[in-house]
CSV table of C-alpha atoms and ligand atoms in Angstrom, one decimal:
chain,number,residue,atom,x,y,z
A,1,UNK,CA,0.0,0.0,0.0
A,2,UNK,CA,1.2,3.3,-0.8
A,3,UNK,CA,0.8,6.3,1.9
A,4,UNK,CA,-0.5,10.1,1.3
A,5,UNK,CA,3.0,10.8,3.6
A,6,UNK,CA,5.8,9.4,5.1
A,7,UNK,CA,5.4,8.8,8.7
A,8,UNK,CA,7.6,10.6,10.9
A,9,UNK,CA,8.5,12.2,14.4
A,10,UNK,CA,10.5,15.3,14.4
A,11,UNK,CA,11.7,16.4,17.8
A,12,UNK,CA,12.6,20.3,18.7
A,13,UNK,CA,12.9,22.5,21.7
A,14,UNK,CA,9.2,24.8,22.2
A,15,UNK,CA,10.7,26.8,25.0
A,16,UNK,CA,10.5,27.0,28.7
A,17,UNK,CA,7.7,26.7,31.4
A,18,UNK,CA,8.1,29.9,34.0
A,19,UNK,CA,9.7,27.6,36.6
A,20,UNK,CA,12.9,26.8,34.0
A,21,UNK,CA,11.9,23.6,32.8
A,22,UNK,CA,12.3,22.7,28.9
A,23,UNK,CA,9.5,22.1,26.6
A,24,UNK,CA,9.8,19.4,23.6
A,25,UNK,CA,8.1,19.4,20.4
A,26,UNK,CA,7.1,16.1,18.8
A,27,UNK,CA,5.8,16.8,15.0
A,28,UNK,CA,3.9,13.6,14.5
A,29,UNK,CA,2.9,13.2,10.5
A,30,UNK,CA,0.9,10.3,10.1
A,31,UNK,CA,1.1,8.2,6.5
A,32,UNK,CA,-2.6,9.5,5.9
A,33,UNK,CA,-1.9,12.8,5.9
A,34,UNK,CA,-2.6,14.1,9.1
A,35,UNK,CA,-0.4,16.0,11.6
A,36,UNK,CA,-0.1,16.8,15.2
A,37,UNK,CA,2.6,19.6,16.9
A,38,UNK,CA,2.5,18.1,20.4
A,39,UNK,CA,4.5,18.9,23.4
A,40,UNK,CA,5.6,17.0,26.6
A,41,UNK,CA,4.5,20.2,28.8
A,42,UNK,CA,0.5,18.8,29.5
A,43,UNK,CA,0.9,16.4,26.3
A,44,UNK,CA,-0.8,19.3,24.8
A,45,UNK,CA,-1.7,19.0,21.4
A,46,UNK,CA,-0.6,22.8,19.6
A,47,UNK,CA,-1.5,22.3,16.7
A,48,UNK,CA,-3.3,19.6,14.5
A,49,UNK,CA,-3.9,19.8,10.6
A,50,UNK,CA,-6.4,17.9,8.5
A,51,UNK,CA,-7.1,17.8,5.2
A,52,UNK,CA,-10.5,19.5,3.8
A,53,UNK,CA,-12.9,17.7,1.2
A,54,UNK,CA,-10.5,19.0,-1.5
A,55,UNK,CA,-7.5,17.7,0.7
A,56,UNK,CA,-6.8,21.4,1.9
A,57,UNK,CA,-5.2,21.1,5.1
A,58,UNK,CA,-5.9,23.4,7.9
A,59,UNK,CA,-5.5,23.9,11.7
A,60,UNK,CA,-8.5,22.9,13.3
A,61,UNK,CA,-7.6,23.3,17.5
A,62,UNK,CA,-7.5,25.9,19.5
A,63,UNK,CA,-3.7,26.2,21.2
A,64,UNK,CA,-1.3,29.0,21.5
A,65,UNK,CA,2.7,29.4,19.7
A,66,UNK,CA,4.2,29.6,23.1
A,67,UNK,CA,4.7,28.0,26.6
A,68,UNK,CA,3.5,31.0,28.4
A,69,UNK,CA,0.4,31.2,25.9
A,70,UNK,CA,-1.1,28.4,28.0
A,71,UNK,CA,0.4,29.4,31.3
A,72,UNK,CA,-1.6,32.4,31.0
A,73,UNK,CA,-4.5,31.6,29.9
A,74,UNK,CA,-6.2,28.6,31.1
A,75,UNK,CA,-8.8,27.0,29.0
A,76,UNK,CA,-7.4,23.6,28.9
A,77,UNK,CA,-6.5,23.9,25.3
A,78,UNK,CA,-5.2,20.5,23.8
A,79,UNK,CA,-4.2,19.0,27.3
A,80,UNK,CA,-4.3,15.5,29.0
A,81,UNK,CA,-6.3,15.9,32.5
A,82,UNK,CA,-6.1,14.1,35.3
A,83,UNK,CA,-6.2,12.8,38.0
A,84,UNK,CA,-9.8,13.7,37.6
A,85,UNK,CA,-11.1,14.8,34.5
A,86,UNK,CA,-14.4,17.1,35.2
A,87,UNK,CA,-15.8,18.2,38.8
A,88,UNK,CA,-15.8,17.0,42.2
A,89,UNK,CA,-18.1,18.5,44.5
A,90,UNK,CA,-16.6,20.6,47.4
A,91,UNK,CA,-13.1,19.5,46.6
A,92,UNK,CA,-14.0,16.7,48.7
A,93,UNK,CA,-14.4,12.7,48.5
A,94,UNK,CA,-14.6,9.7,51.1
A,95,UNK,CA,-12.8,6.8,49.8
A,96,UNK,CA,-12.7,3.2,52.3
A,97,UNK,CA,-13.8,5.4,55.4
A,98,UNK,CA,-11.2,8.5,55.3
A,99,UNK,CA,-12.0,12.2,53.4
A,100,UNK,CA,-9.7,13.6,51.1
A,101,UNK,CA,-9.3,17.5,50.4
A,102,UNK,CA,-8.6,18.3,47.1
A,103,UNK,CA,-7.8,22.1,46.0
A,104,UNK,CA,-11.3,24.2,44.7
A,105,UNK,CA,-9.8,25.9,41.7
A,106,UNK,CA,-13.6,26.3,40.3
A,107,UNK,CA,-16.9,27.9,41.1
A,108,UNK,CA,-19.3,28.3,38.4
A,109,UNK,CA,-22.8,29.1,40.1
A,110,UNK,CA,-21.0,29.7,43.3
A,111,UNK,CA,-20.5,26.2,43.9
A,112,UNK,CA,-16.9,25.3,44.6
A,113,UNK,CA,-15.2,22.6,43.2
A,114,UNK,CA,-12.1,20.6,42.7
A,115,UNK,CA,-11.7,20.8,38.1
A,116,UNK,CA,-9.9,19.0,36.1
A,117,UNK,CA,-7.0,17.7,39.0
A,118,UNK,CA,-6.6,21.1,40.5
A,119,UNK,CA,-4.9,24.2,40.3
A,120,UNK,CA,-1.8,21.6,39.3
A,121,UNK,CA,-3.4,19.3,37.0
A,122,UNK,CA,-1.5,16.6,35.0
A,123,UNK,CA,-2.0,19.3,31.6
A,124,UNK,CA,0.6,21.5,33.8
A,125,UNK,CA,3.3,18.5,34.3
A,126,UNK,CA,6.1,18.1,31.9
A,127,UNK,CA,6.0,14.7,31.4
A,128,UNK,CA,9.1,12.2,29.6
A,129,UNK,CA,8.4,12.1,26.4
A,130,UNK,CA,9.6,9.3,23.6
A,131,UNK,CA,8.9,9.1,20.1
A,132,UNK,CA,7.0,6.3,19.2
A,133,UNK,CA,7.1,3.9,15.7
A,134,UNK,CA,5.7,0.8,14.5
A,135,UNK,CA,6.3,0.8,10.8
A,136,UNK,CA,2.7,1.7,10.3
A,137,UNK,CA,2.0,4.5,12.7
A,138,UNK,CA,4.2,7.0,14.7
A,139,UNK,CA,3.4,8.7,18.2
A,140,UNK,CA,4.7,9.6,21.3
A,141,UNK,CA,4.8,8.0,24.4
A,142,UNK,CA,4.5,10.3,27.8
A,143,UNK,CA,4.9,9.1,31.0
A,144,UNK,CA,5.3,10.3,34.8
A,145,UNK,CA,4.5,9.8,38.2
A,146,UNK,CA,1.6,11.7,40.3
A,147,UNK,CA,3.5,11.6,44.0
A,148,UNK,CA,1.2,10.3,47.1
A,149,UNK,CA,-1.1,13.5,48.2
A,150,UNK,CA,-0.6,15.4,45.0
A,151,UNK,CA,-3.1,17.9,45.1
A,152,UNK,CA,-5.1,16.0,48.1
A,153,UNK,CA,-5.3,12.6,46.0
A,154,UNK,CA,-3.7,9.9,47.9
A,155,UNK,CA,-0.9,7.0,46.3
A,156,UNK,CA,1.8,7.1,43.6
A,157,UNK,CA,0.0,7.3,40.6
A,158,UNK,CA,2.6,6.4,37.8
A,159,UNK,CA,0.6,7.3,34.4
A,160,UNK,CA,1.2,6.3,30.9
A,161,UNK,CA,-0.5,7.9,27.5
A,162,UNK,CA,0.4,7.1,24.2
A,163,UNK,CA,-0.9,9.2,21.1
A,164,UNK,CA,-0.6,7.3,17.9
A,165,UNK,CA,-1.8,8.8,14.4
A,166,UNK,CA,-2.5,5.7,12.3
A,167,UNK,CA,-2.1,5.6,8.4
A,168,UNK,CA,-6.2,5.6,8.6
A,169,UNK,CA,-5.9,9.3,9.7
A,170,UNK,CA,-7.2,7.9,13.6
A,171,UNK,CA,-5.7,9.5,16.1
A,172,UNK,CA,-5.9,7.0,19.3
A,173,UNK,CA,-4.9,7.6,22.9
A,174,UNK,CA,-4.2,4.5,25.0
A,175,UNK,CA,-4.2,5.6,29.1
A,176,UNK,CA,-2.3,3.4,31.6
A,177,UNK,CA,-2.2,4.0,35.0
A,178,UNK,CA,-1.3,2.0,38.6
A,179,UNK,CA,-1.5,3.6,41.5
A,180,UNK,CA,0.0,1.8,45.5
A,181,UNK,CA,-3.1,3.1,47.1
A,182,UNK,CA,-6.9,3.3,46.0
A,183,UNK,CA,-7.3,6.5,44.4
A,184,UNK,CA,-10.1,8.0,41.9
A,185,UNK,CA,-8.4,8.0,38.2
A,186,UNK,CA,-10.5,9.8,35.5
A,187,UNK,CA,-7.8,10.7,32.5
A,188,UNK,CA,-9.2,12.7,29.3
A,189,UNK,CA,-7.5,14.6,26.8
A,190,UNK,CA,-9.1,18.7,26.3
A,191,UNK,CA,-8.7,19.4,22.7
A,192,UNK,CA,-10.8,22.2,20.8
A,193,UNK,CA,-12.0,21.2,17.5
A,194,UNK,CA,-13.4,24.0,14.9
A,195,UNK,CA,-13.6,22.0,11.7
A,196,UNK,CA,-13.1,25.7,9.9
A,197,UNK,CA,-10.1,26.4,11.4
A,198,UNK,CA,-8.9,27.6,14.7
A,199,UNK,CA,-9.6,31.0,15.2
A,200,UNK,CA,-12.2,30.8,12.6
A,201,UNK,CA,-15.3,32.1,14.7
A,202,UNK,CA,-18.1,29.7,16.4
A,203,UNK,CA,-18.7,26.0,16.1
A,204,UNK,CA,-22.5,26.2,16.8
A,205,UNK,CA,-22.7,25.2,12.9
A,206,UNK,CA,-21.2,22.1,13.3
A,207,UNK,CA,-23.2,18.6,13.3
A,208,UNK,CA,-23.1,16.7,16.5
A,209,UNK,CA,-24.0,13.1,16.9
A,210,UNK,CA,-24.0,12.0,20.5
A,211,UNK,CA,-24.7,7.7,20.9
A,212,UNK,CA,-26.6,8.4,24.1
A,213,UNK,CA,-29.7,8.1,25.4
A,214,UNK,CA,-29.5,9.5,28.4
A,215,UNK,CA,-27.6,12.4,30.4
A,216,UNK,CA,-26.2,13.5,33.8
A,217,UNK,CA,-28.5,16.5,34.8
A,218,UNK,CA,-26.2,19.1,36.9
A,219,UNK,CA,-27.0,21.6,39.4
A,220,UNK,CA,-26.2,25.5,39.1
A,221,UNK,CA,-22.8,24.9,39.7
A,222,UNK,CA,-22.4,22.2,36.9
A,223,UNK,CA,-22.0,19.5,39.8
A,224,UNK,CA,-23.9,16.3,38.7
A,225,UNK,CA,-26.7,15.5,40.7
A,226,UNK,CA,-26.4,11.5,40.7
A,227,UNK,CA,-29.2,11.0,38.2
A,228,UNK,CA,-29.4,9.3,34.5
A,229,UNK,CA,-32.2,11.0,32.6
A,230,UNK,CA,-33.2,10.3,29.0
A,231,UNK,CA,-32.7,12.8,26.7
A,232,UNK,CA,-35.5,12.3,24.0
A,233,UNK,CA,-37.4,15.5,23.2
A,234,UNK,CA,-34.6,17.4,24.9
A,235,UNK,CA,-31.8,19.6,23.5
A,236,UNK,CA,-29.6,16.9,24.7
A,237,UNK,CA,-31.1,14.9,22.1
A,238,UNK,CA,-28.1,14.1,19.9
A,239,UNK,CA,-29.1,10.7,18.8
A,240,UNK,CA,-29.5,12.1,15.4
A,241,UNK,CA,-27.3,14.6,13.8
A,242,UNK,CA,-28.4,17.9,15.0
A,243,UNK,CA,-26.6,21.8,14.4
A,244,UNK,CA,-25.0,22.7,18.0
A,245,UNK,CA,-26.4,25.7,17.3
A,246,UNK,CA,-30.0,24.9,16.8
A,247,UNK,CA,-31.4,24.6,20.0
A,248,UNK,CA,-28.7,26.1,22.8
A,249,UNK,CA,-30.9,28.8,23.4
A,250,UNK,CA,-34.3,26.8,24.4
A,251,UNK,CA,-36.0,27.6,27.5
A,252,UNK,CA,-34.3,24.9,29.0
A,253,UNK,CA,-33.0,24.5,32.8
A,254,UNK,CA,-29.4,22.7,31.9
A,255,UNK,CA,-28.5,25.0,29.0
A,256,UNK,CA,-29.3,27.8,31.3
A,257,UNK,CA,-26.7,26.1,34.1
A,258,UNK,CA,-24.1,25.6,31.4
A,259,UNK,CA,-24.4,28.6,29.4
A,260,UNK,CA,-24.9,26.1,26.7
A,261,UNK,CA,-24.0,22.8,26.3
A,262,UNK,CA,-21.4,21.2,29.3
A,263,UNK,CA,-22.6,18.4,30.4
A,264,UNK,CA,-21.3,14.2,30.4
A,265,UNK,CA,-23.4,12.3,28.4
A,266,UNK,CA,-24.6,8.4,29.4
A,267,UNK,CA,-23.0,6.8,26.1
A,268,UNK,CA,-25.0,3.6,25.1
A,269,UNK,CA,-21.9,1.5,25.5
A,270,UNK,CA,-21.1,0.6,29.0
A,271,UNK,CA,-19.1,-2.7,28.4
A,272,UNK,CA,-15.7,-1.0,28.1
A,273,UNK,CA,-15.3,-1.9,24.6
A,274,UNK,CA,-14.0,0.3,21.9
A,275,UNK,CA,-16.8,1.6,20.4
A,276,UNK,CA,-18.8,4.8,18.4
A,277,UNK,CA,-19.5,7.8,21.0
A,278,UNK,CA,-19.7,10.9,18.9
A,279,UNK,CA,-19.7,12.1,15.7
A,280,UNK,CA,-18.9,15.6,14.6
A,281,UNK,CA,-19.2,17.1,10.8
A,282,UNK,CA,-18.7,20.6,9.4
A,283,UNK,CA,-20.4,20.8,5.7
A,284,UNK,CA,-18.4,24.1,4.3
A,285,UNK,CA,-15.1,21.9,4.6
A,286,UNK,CA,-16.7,18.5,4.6
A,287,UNK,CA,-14.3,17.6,7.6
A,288,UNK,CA,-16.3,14.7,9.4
A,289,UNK,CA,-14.7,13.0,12.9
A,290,UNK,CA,-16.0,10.1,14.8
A,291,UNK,CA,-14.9,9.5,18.0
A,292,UNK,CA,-14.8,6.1,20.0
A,293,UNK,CA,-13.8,5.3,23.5
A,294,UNK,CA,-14.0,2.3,26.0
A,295,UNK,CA,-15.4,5.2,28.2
A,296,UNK,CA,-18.9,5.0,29.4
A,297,UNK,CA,-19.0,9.1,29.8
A,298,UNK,CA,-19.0,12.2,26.9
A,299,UNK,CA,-18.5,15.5,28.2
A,300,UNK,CA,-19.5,17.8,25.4
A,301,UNK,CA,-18.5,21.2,26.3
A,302,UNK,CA,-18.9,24.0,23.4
A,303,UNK,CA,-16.6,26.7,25.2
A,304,UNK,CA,-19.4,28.6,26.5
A,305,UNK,CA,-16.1,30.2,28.7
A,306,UNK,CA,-14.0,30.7,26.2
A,307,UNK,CA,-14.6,34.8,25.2
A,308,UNK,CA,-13.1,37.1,22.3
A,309,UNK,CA,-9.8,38.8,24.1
A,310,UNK,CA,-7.6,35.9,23.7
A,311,UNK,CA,-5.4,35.7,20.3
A,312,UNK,CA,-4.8,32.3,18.9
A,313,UNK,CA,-2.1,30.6,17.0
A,314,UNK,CA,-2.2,33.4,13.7
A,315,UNK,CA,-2.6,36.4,15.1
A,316,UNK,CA,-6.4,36.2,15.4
A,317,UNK,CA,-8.6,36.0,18.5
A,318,UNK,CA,-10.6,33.6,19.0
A,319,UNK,CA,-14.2,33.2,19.6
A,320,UNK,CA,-17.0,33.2,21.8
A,321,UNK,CA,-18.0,29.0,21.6
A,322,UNK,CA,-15.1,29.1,19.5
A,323,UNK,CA,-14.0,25.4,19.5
A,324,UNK,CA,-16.0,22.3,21.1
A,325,UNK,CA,-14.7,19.4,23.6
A,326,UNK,CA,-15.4,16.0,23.2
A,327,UNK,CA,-14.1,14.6,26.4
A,328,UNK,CA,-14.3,10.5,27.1
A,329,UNK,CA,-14.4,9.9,30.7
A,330,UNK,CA,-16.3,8.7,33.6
A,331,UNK,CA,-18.9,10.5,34.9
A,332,UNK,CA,-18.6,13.9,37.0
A,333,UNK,CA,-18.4,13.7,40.6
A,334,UNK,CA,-18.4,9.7,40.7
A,335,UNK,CA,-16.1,9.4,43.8
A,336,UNK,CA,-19.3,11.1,45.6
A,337,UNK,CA,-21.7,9.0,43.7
A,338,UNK,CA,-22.2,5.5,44.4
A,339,UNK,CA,-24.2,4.5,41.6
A,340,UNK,CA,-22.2,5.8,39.1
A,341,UNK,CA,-19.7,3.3,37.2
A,342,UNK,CA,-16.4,3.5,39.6
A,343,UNK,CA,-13.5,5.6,39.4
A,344,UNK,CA,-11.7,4.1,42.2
A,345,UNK,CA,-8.0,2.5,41.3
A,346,UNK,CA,-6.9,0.2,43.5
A,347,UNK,CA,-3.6,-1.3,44.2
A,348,UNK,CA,-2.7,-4.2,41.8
A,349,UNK,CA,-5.1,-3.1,38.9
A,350,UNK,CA,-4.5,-1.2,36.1
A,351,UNK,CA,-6.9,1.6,34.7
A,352,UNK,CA,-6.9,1.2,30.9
A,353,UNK,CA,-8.6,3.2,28.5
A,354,UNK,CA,-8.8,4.2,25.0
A,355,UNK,CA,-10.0,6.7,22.8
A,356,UNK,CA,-9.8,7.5,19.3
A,357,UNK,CA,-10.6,10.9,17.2
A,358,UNK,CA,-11.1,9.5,13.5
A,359,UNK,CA,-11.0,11.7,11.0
A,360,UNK,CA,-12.2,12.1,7.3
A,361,UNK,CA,-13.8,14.0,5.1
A,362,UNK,CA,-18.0,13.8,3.0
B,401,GLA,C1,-14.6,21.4,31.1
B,401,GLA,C2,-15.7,21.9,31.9
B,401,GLA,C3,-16.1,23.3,31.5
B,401,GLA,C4,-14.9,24.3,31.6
B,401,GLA,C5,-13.8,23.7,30.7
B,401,GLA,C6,-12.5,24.4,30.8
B,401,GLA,O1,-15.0,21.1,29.9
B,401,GLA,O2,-16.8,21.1,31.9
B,401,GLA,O3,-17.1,23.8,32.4
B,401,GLA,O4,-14.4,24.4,32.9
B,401,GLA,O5,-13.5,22.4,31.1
B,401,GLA,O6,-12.6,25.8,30.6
């Protein structure tokens, strides 16, 4: 078979975090044609280029040219999360009879909580990076170790992720982690899509497929309140194709407590397999993604945060609901909530999981 590229990883120097330490660079071009700046500071993806219908390529994440770009503003952009992707209520959790106190770094609503790991979340670690190569597909490889009590959460957690970019155009992410005491584990990746281009105005015309029935409600604060509800009639309805756009401003109670859409989804597959979660298509370029996970959670989040001040990659700001999250994960708040799927890790397993961004063009 003959590829649209050669596969390759180029390593350079992207600068320095604040505190001294040296970013790397890994240009990952993948045989199909796609490619992905990434660096070991937050395994941020920078920037990531896919072709159009007519095999245009363009930029289509939100990520800045420099290290303290993202040390100054903090929307996430591009970055692995953890230990706990999404909210946990109060900053607080029992786990086997004994509370831990995380850090509240967030408080939408006025209702504190503990985001995304804290104010030091894993998408501020440099982790070790190594290019990665299997003939086929190239990738990097980061790894590093949480210490016992970082940021509240208790055992070593020593964390792998592993980004590959297949000759199929998929992007996949394969999380590892083992911990030497029980500790909640929820690891997700932030990247922005805007199909148009980053810093190309809104998303709310692209198509979103969602393959779930049912939703986690929140409260004011964006804090889950425990419950599964279905989604039919709703505008959480994305069980079809539907314009992200089209119904964000109904009268409806959870658009009003996210500002639009933010909210984990109940994906229909629950048995840890790899399988279909989301689907994402923008007509003007024809660029078309699906996304599958072994996850049973979607957070869809469509940057109701993100505003018009900040410049992106090019010189241009961004937008209002400029780019859209897709985040695979377990469901907000689950250490507090005993009927949702676990997020405990405890000594002698390992937490696997697996997500892939597949992209193409109709
Ligand atoms: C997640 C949350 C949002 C917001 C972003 C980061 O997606 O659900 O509410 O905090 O992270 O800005």
């Amino acid at each position: 078979m003959r590829y649209a590229c050669e596969p390759s990883v180029v390593i350079k120097p992207f600068g320095q975090t604040k505190d001294g330490q040296r970013v790397q660079q890994y240009t990952l071009t993948g045989a199909g044609g796609v490619v992905m700046d990434v660096i070991d500071y937050g395994g941020k993806v920078v920037r990531l280029f896919t072709p159009d219908r007519n095999g245009v390529k363009a930029d289509v994440t939100l990520g800045f040219n420099d290290v303290a770009g993202y040390e100054i503003h903090d929307p996430y952009f591009g970055s692995l999360i953890g230990r706990y992707g999404n909210r946990i209520a109060n900053g607080k959790f029992v786990l086997d009879g004994k509370t831990y106190v995380l850090p509240v770094n967030n408080e939408p609503g006025g209702k504190p909580c503990s985001l995304h790991g804290g104010t030091k979340g894993f998408d501020a670690y440099v982790w070790n990076g190594e290019p990665l190569s299997d003939g086929k597909s190239v990738g990097v490889q980061f790894k590093m170790r949480s210490p016992d009590g970082d940021q509240g959460y208790p055992g070593n957690l020593d964390v792998i992720v592993r980004y590959w970019l297949t000759p199929e155009n998929v992007w996949r992410i394969e999380y590892e982690a083992v911990t030497d005491k029980a500790t909640p584990v929820n690891l997700t990746q932030h990247v922005y899509f805007n199909f148009k281009g980053e810093a190309e105005g809104a998303i709310l015309d692209h198509e979103l497929t969602i393959s779930a029935d049912r939703m986690t409600p929140g409260n004011v604060g964006l804090i889950t309140v425990g419950k599964r509800i279905p989604v039919k009639g709703t505008p959480f309805d994305f069980t079809v194709p539907w314009q992200i756009g089209a119904r964000i401003e109904a009268d409806d109670e959870q658009l009003r407590f996210g500002g639009g859409y933010d909210h984990n989804w109940v994906l229909n597959n629950q048995d840890g397999r790899l399988a279909p979660a989301a689907a994402l298509y923008e007509k003007s370029t024809g660029r078309f993604m699906e996304v599958w996970t072994t996850e049973p959670g979607l957070q869809f989040y469509c940057g109701n945060f993100l505003t018009d001040k900040v410049p992106g990659k090019r010189g241009k700001n961004l937008a209002y609901r400029g780019g859209l999250a897709l985040e695979t994960q377990h469901y907000p708040d689950s250490p507090n909530q005993p009927d949702f799927p676990s997020a405990i890790l405890r000594p002698g397993a390992v937490y696997k999981s697996v997500t892939e961004y597949r992209f193409s063009v109709k």
